[in-house]
PDB file of C-alpha atoms in Angstrom:
ATOM      1  CA  MET E   1      -0.179 -56.323  38.975  1.00 45.00           C
ATOM      2  CA  THR E   2      -1.757 -54.416  41.950  1.00 50.00           C
ATOM      3  CA  MET E   3      -0.154 -51.156  43.387  1.00 49.00           C
ATOM      4  CA  SER E   4      -0.089 -49.944  46.440  1.00 54.00           C
ATOM      5  CA  SER E   5      -1.614 -46.999  48.185  1.00 52.00           C
ATOM      6  CA  GLY E   6       1.480 -44.905  48.128  1.00 54.00           C
ATOM      7  CA  HIS E   7       2.252 -45.676  44.489  1.00 53.00           C
ATOM      8  CA  TYR E   8      -1.276 -43.739  43.482  1.00 51.00           C
ATOM      9  CA  TYR E   9      -0.643 -40.951  45.880  1.00 54.00           C
ATOM     10  CA  LYS E  10       2.931 -40.390  43.984  1.00 54.00           C
ATOM     11  CA  VAL E  11       1.351 -40.706  40.720  1.00 54.00           C
ATOM     12  CA  ALA E  12      -1.482 -38.194  41.853  1.00 54.00           C
ATOM     13  CA  ILE E  13       0.747 -35.410  43.420  1.00 57.00           C
ATOM     14  CA  PHE E  14       3.035 -35.708  39.941  1.00 55.00           C
ATOM     15  CA  PHE E  15      -0.061 -35.509  37.738  1.00 54.00           C
ATOM     16  CA  LEU E  16      -1.632 -32.233  39.677  1.00 55.00           C
ATOM     17  CA  ALA E  17       1.829 -30.531  39.725  1.00 58.00           C
ATOM     18  CA  SER E  18       2.053 -30.961  35.924  1.00 59.00           C
ATOM     19  CA  ILE E  19      -1.636 -29.576  35.467  1.00 56.00           C
ATOM     20  CA  ILE E  20      -0.934 -26.588  38.013  1.00 59.00           C
ATOM     21  CA  ILE E  21       2.345 -25.739  35.706  1.00 58.00           C
ATOM     22  CA  ILE E  22       0.439 -26.329  31.940  1.00 55.00           C
ATOM     23  CA  VAL E  23      -2.822 -24.136  33.598  1.00 53.00           C
ATOM     24  CA  ASN E  24      -0.358 -21.509  34.913  1.00 57.00           C
ATOM     25  CA  ALA E  25       1.410 -21.385  31.546  1.00 55.00           C
ATOM     26  CA  LEU E  26      -1.635 -20.741  29.546  1.00 52.00           C
ATOM     27  CA  SER E  27      -3.452 -18.394  31.550  1.00 53.00           C
ATOM     28  CA  MET E  28      -0.432 -16.280  31.016  1.00 53.00           C
ATOM     29  CA  GLY E  29      -1.157 -16.234  27.418  1.00 50.00           C
ATOM     30  CA  GLU E  30       2.184 -17.566  26.362  1.00 48.00           C
ATOM     31  CA  PRO E  31       3.170 -20.102  23.997  1.00 46.00           C
ATOM     32  CA  PHE E  32       3.934 -23.317  26.236  1.00 44.00           C
ATOM     33  CA  SER E  33       7.218 -23.668  24.248  1.00 46.00           C
ATOM     34  CA  SER E  34       8.414 -20.174  25.579  1.00 43.00           C
ATOM     35  CA  VAL E  35       8.179 -21.666  29.091  1.00 46.00           C
ATOM     36  CA  ASN E  36      11.950 -22.520  29.786  1.00 48.00           C
ATOM     37  CA  ASN E  37      14.389 -21.542  32.108  1.00 49.00           C
ATOM     38  CA  SER E  38      17.546 -23.771  31.010  1.00 50.00           C
ATOM     39  CA  ALA E  39      20.526 -21.716  31.479  1.00 50.00           C
ATOM     40  CA  SER E  40      21.449 -21.181  27.769  1.00 50.00           C
ATOM     41  CA  SER E  41      17.947 -20.099  26.872  1.00 52.00           C
ATOM     42  CA  THR E  42      17.225 -16.116  26.052  1.00 53.00           C
ATOM     43  CA  THR E  43      13.165 -17.018  27.006  1.00 59.00           C
ATOM     44  CA  ARG E  44      12.005 -14.748  29.768  1.00 67.00           C
ATOM     45  CA  ILE E  45       9.331 -16.298  32.243  1.00 68.00           C
ATOM     46  CA  PRO E  46       6.822 -13.966  32.820  1.00 74.00           C
ATOM     47  CA  PRO E  47       7.053 -12.955  36.556  1.00 74.00           C
ATOM     48  CA  SER E  48       3.829 -13.556  37.413  1.00 76.00           C
ATOM     49  CA  LEU E  49       4.535 -17.632  36.161  1.00 84.00           C
ATOM     50  CA  LYS E  50       6.002 -19.668  38.889  1.00 88.00           C
ATOM     51  CA  VAL E  51       8.579 -22.451  37.767  1.00 88.00           C
ATOM     52  CA  ILE E  52       8.317 -25.786  39.966  1.00 89.00           C
ATOM     53  CA  ASP E  53      10.488 -28.714  39.862  1.00 89.00           C
ATOM     54  CA  SER E  54       7.901 -31.571  40.404  1.00 88.00           C
ATOM     55  CA  HIS E  55       9.718 -34.692  41.525  1.00 90.00           C
ATOM     56  CA  LEU E  56      12.918 -34.568  43.089  1.00 88.00           C
ATOM     57  CA  HIS E  57      14.373 -36.630  46.042  1.00 91.00           C
ATOM     58  CA  ILE E  58      16.377 -35.024  49.028  1.00 93.00           C
ATOM     59  CA  TRP E  59      18.281 -36.971  51.549  1.00 95.00           C
ATOM     60  CA  ALA E  60      20.489 -36.158  54.729  1.00 95.00           C
ATOM     61  CA  SER E  61      24.381 -35.233  54.129  1.00 95.00           C
ATOM     62  CA  SER E  62      26.779 -37.798  55.999  1.00 95.00           C
ATOM     63  CA  SER E  63      27.328 -35.562  58.733  1.00 95.00           C
ATOM     64  CA  GLU E  64      23.399 -35.032  58.904  1.00 95.00           C
ATOM     65  CA  ALA E  65      23.022 -38.755  58.704  1.00 96.00           C
ATOM     66  CA  ALA E  66      25.793 -39.226  61.349  1.00 95.00           C
ATOM     67  CA  GLY E  67      23.309 -36.966  63.714  1.00 94.00           C
ATOM     68  CA  LYS E  68      19.594 -36.767  63.817  1.00 95.00           C
ATOM     69  CA  PHE E  69      18.753 -38.381  60.227  1.00 96.00           C
ATOM     70  CA  PRO E  70      20.192 -41.765  59.714  1.00 96.00           C
ATOM     71  CA  TYR E  71      20.033 -43.720  56.482  1.00 96.00           C
ATOM     72  CA  THR E  72      18.047 -46.822  56.700  1.00 94.00           C
ATOM     73  CA  ASP E  73      20.637 -49.898  56.821  1.00 94.00           C
ATOM     74  CA  GLY E  74      21.742 -51.025  53.160  1.00 94.00           C
ATOM     75  CA  GLN E  75      20.213 -47.729  51.704  1.00 93.00           C
ATOM     76  CA  GLU E  76      23.421 -45.503  51.780  1.00 93.00           C
ATOM     77  CA  PRO E  77      23.144 -43.164  48.676  1.00 93.00           C
ATOM     78  CA  PRO E  78      26.371 -43.618  46.357  1.00 92.00           C
ATOM     79  CA  GLU E  79      29.267 -41.945  47.629  1.00 91.00           C
ATOM     80  CA  ALA E  80      29.816 -39.477  44.901  1.00 91.00           C
ATOM     81  CA  LEU E  81      26.039 -38.209  45.597  1.00 91.00           C
ATOM     82  CA  MET E  82      26.019 -38.348  49.288  1.00 92.00           C
ATOM     83  CA  ASP E  83      26.402 -34.792  50.382  1.00 94.00           C
ATOM     84  CA  LEU E  84      24.708 -33.515  47.046  1.00 93.00           C
ATOM     85  CA  ALA E  85      21.097 -34.094  47.606  1.00 93.00           C
ATOM     86  CA  SER E  86      20.622 -32.027  51.233  1.00 94.00           C
ATOM     87  CA  CYS E  87      17.962 -29.914  51.429  1.00 93.00           C
ATOM     88  CA  SER E  88      20.574 -26.630  51.584  1.00 93.00           C
ATOM     89  CA  CYS E  89      22.127 -28.206  48.006  1.00 93.00           C
ATOM     90  CA  LEU E  90      18.841 -28.391  46.873  1.00 92.00           C
ATOM     91  CA  LEU E  91      17.904 -24.494  47.805  1.00 93.00           C
ATOM     92  CA  ASP E  92      21.555 -23.370  46.099  1.00 93.00           C
ATOM     93  CA  GLU E  93      20.798 -25.340  42.678  1.00 92.00           C
ATOM     94  CA  MET E  94      17.235 -24.177  42.887  1.00 91.00           C
ATOM     95  CA  GLU E  95      18.250 -20.533  43.101  1.00 92.00           C
ATOM     96  CA  LYS E  96      21.048 -20.966  40.609  1.00 91.00           C
ATOM     97  CA  ALA E  97      18.388 -22.394  37.904  1.00 89.00           C
ATOM     98  CA  GLY E  98      15.617 -19.847  38.855  1.00 88.00           C
ATOM     99  CA  VAL E  99      12.996 -22.272  40.272  1.00 91.00           C
ATOM    100  CA  ASP E 100      10.523 -20.893  42.618  1.00 91.00           C
ATOM    101  CA  GLY E 101       9.298 -24.405  44.309  1.00 91.00           C
ATOM    102  CA  ALA E 102       9.373 -27.721  44.409  1.00 91.00           C
ATOM    103  CA  LEU E 103       7.633 -30.976  45.188  1.00 89.00           C
ATOM    104  CA  ILE E 104       9.638 -33.402  47.309  1.00 90.00           C
ATOM    105  CA  VAL E 105       9.340 -36.926  47.072  1.00 88.00           C
ATOM    106  CA  GLN E 106      10.661 -39.461  49.759  1.00 88.00           C
ATOM    107  CA  PRO E 107      13.607 -40.934  48.692  1.00 88.00           C
ATOM    108  CA  ILE E 108      14.533 -44.977  49.700  1.00 91.00           C
ATOM    109  CA  ASN E 109      17.683 -43.668  51.616  1.00 91.00           C
ATOM    110  CA  HIS E 110      15.532 -42.885  54.858  1.00 92.00           C
ATOM    111  CA  LYS E 111      12.840 -45.545  53.822  1.00 92.00           C
ATOM    112  CA  TYR E 112       9.707 -44.653  56.030  1.00 92.00           C
ATOM    113  CA  ASP E 113      11.132 -42.113  57.882  1.00 93.00           C
ATOM    114  CA  HIS E 114      10.271 -39.071  56.765  1.00 93.00           C
ATOM    115  CA  SER E 115      11.706 -36.612  59.288  1.00 94.00           C
ATOM    116  CA  TYR E 116      14.086 -35.409  57.118  1.00 94.00           C
ATOM    117  CA  VAL E 117      11.527 -34.201  54.271  1.00 93.00           C
ATOM    118  CA  GLU E 118       9.215 -32.621  57.275  1.00 93.00           C
ATOM    119  CA  ASP E 119      11.968 -30.873  58.584  1.00 94.00           C
ATOM    120  CA  ALA E 120      12.745 -29.257  55.173  1.00 92.00           C
ATOM    121  CA  ILE E 121       9.344 -28.404  54.696  1.00 90.00           C
ATOM    122  CA  GLN E 122       8.712 -26.899  58.108  1.00 92.00           C
ATOM    123  CA  LYS E 123      12.331 -24.691  57.707  1.00 91.00           C
ATOM    124  CA  TYR E 124      11.127 -23.974  54.274  1.00 87.00           C
ATOM    125  CA  PRO E 125       7.668 -24.003  53.277  1.00 83.00           C
TER     126      PRO E 125
END
């Protein structure tokens, strides 16, 4: 089985993000198990430690897809999720969860058209 260069790129980004998170946690002198930001946790993350979501997908909402960022034919998200993964939804959820940054992975919904992800990165570097 051969893997495409795109697959290697995704794997490399994932591991790089994981290494950055681990090194950041260890440099704080904190036990790694204390790096936790779940809503039910009373553990506090040191202010200098950033919480990064290292793998997530965003896609255009139904109104965005009807205009500037159409879905690829046959790759529309399920109806129940269609309006739950836009950039604005991501930012709202990140704020609620205390997440400082995110690494976005291109979803299948827009196939090889990266304009939605590019737009999000330009607006919210």
